XYZ file of N, CA, C and O in Angstrom:
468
model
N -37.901 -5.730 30.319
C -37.749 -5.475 28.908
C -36.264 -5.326 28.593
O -35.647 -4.690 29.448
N -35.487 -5.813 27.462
C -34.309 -5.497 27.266
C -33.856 -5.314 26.406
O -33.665 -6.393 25.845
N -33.532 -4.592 25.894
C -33.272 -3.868 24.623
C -31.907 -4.559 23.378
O -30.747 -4.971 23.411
N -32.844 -4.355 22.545
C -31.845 -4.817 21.887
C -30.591 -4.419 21.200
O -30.648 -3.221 20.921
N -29.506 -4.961 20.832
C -28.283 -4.479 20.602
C -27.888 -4.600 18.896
O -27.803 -5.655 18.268
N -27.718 -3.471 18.457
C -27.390 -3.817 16.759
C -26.127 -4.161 16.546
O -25.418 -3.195 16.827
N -25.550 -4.994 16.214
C -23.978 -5.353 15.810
C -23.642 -4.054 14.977
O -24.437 -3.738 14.091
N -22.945 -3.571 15.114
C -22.212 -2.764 14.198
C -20.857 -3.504 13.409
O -19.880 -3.942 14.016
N -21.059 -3.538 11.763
C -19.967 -3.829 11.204
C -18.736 -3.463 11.568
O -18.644 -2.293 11.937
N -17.445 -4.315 11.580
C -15.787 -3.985 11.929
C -15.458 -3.073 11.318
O -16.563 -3.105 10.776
N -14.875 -2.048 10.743
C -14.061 -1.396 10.341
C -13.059 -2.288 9.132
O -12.496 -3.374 9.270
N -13.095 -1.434 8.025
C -11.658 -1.906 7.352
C -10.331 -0.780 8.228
O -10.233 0.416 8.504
N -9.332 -2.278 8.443
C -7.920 -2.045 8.672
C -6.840 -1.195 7.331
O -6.933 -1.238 6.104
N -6.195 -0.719 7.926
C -4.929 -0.041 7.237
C -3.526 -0.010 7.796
O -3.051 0.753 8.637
N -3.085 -0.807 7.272
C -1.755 -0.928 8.082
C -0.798 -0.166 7.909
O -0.803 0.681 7.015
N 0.447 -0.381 8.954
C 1.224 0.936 8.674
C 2.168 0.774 7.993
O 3.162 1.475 8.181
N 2.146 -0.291 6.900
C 3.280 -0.526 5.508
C 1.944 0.124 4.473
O 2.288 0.870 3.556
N 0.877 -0.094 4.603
C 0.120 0.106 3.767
C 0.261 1.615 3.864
O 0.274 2.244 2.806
N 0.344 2.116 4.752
C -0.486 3.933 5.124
C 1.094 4.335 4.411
O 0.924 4.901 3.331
N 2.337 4.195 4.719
C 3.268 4.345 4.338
C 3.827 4.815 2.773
O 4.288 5.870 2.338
N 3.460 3.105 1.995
C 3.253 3.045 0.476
C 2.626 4.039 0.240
O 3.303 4.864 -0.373
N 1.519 4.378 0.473
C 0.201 5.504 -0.028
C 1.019 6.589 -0.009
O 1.260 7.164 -1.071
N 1.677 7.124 1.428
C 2.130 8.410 1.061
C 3.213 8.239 0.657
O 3.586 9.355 1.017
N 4.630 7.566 -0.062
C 4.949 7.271 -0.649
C 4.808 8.015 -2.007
O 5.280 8.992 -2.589
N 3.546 6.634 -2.269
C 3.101 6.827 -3.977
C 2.679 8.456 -4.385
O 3.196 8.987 -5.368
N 1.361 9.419 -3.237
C 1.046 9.908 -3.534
C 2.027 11.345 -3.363
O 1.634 12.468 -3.679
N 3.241 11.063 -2.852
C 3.940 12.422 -2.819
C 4.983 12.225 -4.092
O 5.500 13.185 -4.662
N 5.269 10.549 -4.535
C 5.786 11.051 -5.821
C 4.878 11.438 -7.124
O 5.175 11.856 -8.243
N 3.678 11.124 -6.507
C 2.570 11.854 -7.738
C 2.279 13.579 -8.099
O 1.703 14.251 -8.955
N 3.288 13.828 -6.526
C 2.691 15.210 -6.319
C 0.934 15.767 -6.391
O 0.478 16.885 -6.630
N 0.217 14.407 -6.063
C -1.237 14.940 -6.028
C -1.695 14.454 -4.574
O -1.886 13.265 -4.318
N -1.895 15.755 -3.409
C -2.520 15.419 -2.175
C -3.844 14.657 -2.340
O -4.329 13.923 -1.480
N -4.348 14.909 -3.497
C -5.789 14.750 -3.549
C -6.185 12.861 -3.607
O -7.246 12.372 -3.220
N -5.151 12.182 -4.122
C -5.061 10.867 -4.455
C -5.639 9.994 -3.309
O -5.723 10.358 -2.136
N -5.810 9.465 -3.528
C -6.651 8.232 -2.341
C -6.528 6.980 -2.831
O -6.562 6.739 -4.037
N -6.359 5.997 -1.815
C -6.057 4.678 -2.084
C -7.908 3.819 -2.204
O -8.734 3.839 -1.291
N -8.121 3.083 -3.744
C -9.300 2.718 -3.894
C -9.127 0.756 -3.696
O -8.238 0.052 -4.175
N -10.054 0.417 -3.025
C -9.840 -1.004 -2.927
C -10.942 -1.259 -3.384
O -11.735 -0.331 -3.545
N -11.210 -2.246 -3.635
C -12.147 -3.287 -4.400
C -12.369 -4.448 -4.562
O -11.448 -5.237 -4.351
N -13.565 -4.905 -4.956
C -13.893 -6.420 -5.017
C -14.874 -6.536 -6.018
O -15.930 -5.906 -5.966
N -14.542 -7.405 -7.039
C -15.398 -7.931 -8.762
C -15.324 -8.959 -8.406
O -14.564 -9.348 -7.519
N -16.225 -9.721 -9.127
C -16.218 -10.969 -9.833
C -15.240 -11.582 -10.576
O -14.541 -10.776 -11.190
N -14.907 -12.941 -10.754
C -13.842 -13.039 -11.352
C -12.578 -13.708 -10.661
O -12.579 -13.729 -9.430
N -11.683 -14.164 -11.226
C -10.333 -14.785 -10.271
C -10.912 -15.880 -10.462
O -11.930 -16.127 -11.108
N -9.794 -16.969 -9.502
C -9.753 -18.357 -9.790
C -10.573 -19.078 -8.605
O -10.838 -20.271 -8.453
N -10.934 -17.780 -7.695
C -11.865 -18.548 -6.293
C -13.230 -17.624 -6.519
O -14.000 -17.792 -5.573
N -13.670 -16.822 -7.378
C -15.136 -16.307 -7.644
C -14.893 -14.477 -7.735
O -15.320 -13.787 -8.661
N -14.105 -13.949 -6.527
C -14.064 -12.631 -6.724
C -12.663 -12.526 -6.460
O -11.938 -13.517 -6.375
N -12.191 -11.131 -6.303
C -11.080 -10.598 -6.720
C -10.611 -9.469 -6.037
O -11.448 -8.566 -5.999
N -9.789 -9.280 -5.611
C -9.340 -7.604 -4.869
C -8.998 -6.855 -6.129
O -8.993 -7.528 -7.160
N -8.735 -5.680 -6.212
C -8.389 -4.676 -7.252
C -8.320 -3.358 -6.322
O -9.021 -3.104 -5.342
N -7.262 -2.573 -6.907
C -6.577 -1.278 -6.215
C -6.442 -0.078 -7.317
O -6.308 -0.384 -8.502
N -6.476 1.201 -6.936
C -6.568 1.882 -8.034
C -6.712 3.143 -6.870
O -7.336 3.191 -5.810
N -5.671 4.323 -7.708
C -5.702 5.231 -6.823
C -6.730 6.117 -7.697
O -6.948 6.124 -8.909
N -7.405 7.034 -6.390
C -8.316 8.075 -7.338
C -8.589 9.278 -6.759
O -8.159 9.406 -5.612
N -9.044 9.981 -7.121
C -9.417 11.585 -6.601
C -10.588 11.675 -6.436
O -11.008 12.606 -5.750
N -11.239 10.993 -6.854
C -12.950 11.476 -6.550
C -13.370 10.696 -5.915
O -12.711 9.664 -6.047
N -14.637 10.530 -4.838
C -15.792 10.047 -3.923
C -16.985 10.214 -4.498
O -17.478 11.222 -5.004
N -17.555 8.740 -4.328
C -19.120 8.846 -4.902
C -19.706 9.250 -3.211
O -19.191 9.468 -2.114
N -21.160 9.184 -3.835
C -21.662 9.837 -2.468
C -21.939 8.613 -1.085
O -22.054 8.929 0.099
N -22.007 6.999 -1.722
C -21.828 6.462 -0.640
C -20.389 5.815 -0.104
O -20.317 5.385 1.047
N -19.510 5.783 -0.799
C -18.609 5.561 -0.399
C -17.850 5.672 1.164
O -17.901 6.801 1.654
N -17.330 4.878 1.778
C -16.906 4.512 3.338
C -15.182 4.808 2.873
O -14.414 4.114 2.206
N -14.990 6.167 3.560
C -13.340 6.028 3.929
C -12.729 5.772 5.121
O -13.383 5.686 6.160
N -11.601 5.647 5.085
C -10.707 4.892 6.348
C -9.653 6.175 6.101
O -8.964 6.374 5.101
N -9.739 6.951 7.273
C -8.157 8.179 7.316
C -7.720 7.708 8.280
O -8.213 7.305 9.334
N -6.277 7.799 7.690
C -4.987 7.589 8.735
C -3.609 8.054 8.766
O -3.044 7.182 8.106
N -2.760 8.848 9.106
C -2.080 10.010 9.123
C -2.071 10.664 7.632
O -1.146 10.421 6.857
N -2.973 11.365 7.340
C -3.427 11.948 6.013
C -3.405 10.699 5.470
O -4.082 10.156 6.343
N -3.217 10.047 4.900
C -3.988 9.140 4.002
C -5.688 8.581 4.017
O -6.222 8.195 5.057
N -6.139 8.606 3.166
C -7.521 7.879 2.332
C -7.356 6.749 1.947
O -6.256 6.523 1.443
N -8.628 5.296 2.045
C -8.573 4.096 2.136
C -10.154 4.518 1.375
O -10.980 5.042 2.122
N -10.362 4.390 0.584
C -11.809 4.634 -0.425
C -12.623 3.025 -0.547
O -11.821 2.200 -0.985
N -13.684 2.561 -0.328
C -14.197 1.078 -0.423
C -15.493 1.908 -1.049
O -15.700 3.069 -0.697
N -16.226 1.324 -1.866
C -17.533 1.317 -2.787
C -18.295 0.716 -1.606
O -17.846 0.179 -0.593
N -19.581 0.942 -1.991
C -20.826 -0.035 -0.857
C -20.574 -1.649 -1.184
O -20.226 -2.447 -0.313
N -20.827 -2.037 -2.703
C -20.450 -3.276 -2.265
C -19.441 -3.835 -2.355
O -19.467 -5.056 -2.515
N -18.545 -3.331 -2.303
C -17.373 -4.137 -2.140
C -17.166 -4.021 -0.496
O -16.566 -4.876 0.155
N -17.694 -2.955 0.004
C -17.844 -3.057 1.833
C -17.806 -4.660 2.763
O -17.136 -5.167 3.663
N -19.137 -5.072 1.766
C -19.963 -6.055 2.731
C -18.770 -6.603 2.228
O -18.161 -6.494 3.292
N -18.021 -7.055 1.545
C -17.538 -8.400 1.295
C -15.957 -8.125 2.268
O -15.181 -9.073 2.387
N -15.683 -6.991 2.795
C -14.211 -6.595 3.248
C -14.390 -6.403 4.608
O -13.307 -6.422 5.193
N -15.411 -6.212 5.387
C -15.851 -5.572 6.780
C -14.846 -6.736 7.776
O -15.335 -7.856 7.921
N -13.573 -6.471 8.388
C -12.518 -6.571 8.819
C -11.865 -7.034 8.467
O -11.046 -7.668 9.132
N -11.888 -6.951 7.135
C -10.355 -7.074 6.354
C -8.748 -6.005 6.737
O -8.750 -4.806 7.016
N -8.166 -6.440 6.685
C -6.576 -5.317 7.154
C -6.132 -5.171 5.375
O -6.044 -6.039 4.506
N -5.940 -3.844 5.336
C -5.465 -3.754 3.659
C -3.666 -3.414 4.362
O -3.272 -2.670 5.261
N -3.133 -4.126 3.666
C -1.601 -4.135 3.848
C -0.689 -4.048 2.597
O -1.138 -4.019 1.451
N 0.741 -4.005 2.937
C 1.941 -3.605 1.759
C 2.816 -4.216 2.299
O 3.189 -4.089 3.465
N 3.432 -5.315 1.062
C 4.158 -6.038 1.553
C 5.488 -6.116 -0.064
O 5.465 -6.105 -1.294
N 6.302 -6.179 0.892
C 8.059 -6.668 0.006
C 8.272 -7.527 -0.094
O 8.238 -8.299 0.864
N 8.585 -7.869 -1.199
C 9.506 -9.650 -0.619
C 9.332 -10.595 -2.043
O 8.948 -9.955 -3.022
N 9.589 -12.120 -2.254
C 10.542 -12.115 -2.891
C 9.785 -12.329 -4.202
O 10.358 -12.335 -5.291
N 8.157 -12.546 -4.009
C 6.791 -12.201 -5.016
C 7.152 -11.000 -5.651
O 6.363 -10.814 -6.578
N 8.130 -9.943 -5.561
C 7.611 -8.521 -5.740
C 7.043 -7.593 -4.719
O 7.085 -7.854 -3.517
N 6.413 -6.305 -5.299
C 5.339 -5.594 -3.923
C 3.739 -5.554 -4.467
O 3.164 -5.352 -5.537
N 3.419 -5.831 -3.243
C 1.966 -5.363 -3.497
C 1.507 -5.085 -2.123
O 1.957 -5.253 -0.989
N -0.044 -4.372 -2.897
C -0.802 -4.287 -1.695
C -1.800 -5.932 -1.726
O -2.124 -6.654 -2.669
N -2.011 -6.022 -0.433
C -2.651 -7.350 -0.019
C -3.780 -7.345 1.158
O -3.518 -6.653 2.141
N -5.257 -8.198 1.139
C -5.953 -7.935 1.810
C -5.901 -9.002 2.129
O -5.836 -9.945 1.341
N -5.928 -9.161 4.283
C -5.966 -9.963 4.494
C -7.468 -10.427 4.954
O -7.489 -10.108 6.143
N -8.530 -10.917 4.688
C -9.829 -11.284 4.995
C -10.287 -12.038 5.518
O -10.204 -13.144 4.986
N -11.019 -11.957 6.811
C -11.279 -12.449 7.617
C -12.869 -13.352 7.112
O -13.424 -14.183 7.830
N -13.277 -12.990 5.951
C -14.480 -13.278 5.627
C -13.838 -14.176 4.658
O -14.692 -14.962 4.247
N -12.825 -14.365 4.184
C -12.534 -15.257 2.604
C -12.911 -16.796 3.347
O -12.697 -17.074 4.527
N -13.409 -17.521 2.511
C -13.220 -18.849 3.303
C -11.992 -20.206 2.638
O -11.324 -21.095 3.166
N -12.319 -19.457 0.525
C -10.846 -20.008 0.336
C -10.010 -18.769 -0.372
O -10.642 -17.725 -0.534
N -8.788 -18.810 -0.756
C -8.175 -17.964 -1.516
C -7.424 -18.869 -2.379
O -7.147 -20.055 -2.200
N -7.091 -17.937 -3.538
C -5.650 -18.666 -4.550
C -4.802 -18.626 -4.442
O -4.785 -17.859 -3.479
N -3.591 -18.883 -4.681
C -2.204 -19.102 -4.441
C -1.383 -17.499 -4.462
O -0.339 -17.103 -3.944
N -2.587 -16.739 -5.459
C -1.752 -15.281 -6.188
C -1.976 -14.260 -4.850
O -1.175 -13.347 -4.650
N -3.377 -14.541 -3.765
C -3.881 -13.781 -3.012
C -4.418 -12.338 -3.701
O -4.550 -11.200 -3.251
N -4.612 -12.835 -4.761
C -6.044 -11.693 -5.270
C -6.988 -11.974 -5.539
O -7.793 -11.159 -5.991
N -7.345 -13.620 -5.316
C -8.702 -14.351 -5.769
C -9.166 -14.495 -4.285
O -8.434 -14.593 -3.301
N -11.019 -14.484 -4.337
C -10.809 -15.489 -2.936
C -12.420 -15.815 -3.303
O -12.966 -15.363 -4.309
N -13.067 -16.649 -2.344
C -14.347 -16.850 -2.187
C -14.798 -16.635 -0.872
O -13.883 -16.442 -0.072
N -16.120 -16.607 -0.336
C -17.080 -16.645 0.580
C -17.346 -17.390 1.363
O -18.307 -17.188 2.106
């Protein structure tokens, strides 16, 4: 008899420009409580969309990612669509942003906030 094995979903990544920015942002906010929110809608030029937004509150299913005090907040479904994605912070000559790199996108847009499945 041999038992079977459940895949367990990857983890979302946090990188250490990303973990950085966060505390950064949230010590010039002066609010410990702030948490970095990522996301995925509908919408964009390839079907869905990343979106970022810092926040203080947790719903009750919500999946966080801690990493030297910082919070990485993902909703349930925006989960399935990110499960080993690396959320990163990047400089350069676009400007800054945060950027997800996704291992699940199959295309993206030029802006890297659109992508599809």
């Amino acid at each position: 008899m041999s038992a079977v094995q459940e895949q367990v979903p990857t983890p979302l990544f946090f990188s250490d420009s990303a973990v950085s920015k966060v505390q950064e942002l949230v010590e010039e906010e002066g609010n410990p409580e702030l948490k970095l929110r990522v996301f995925v809608t509908g919408g964009g030029c390839s079907g869905f969309q990343y979106g970022f937004s810092f926040d203080e509150d947790l719903e009750d299913e919500d999946t966080t990612i801690e990493r030297e005090g910082v919070t990485l907040v993902v909703d349930p479904m925006s989960y399935q669509y990110l499960v080993g994605a690396t959320i990163d912070y990047q400089e350069g000559l676009q400007g800054a942003q945060f950027l997800v790199n996704n291992p699940n996108a199959t295309t993206t847009c030029g802006c890297g906030s659109s992508f599809s499945i």
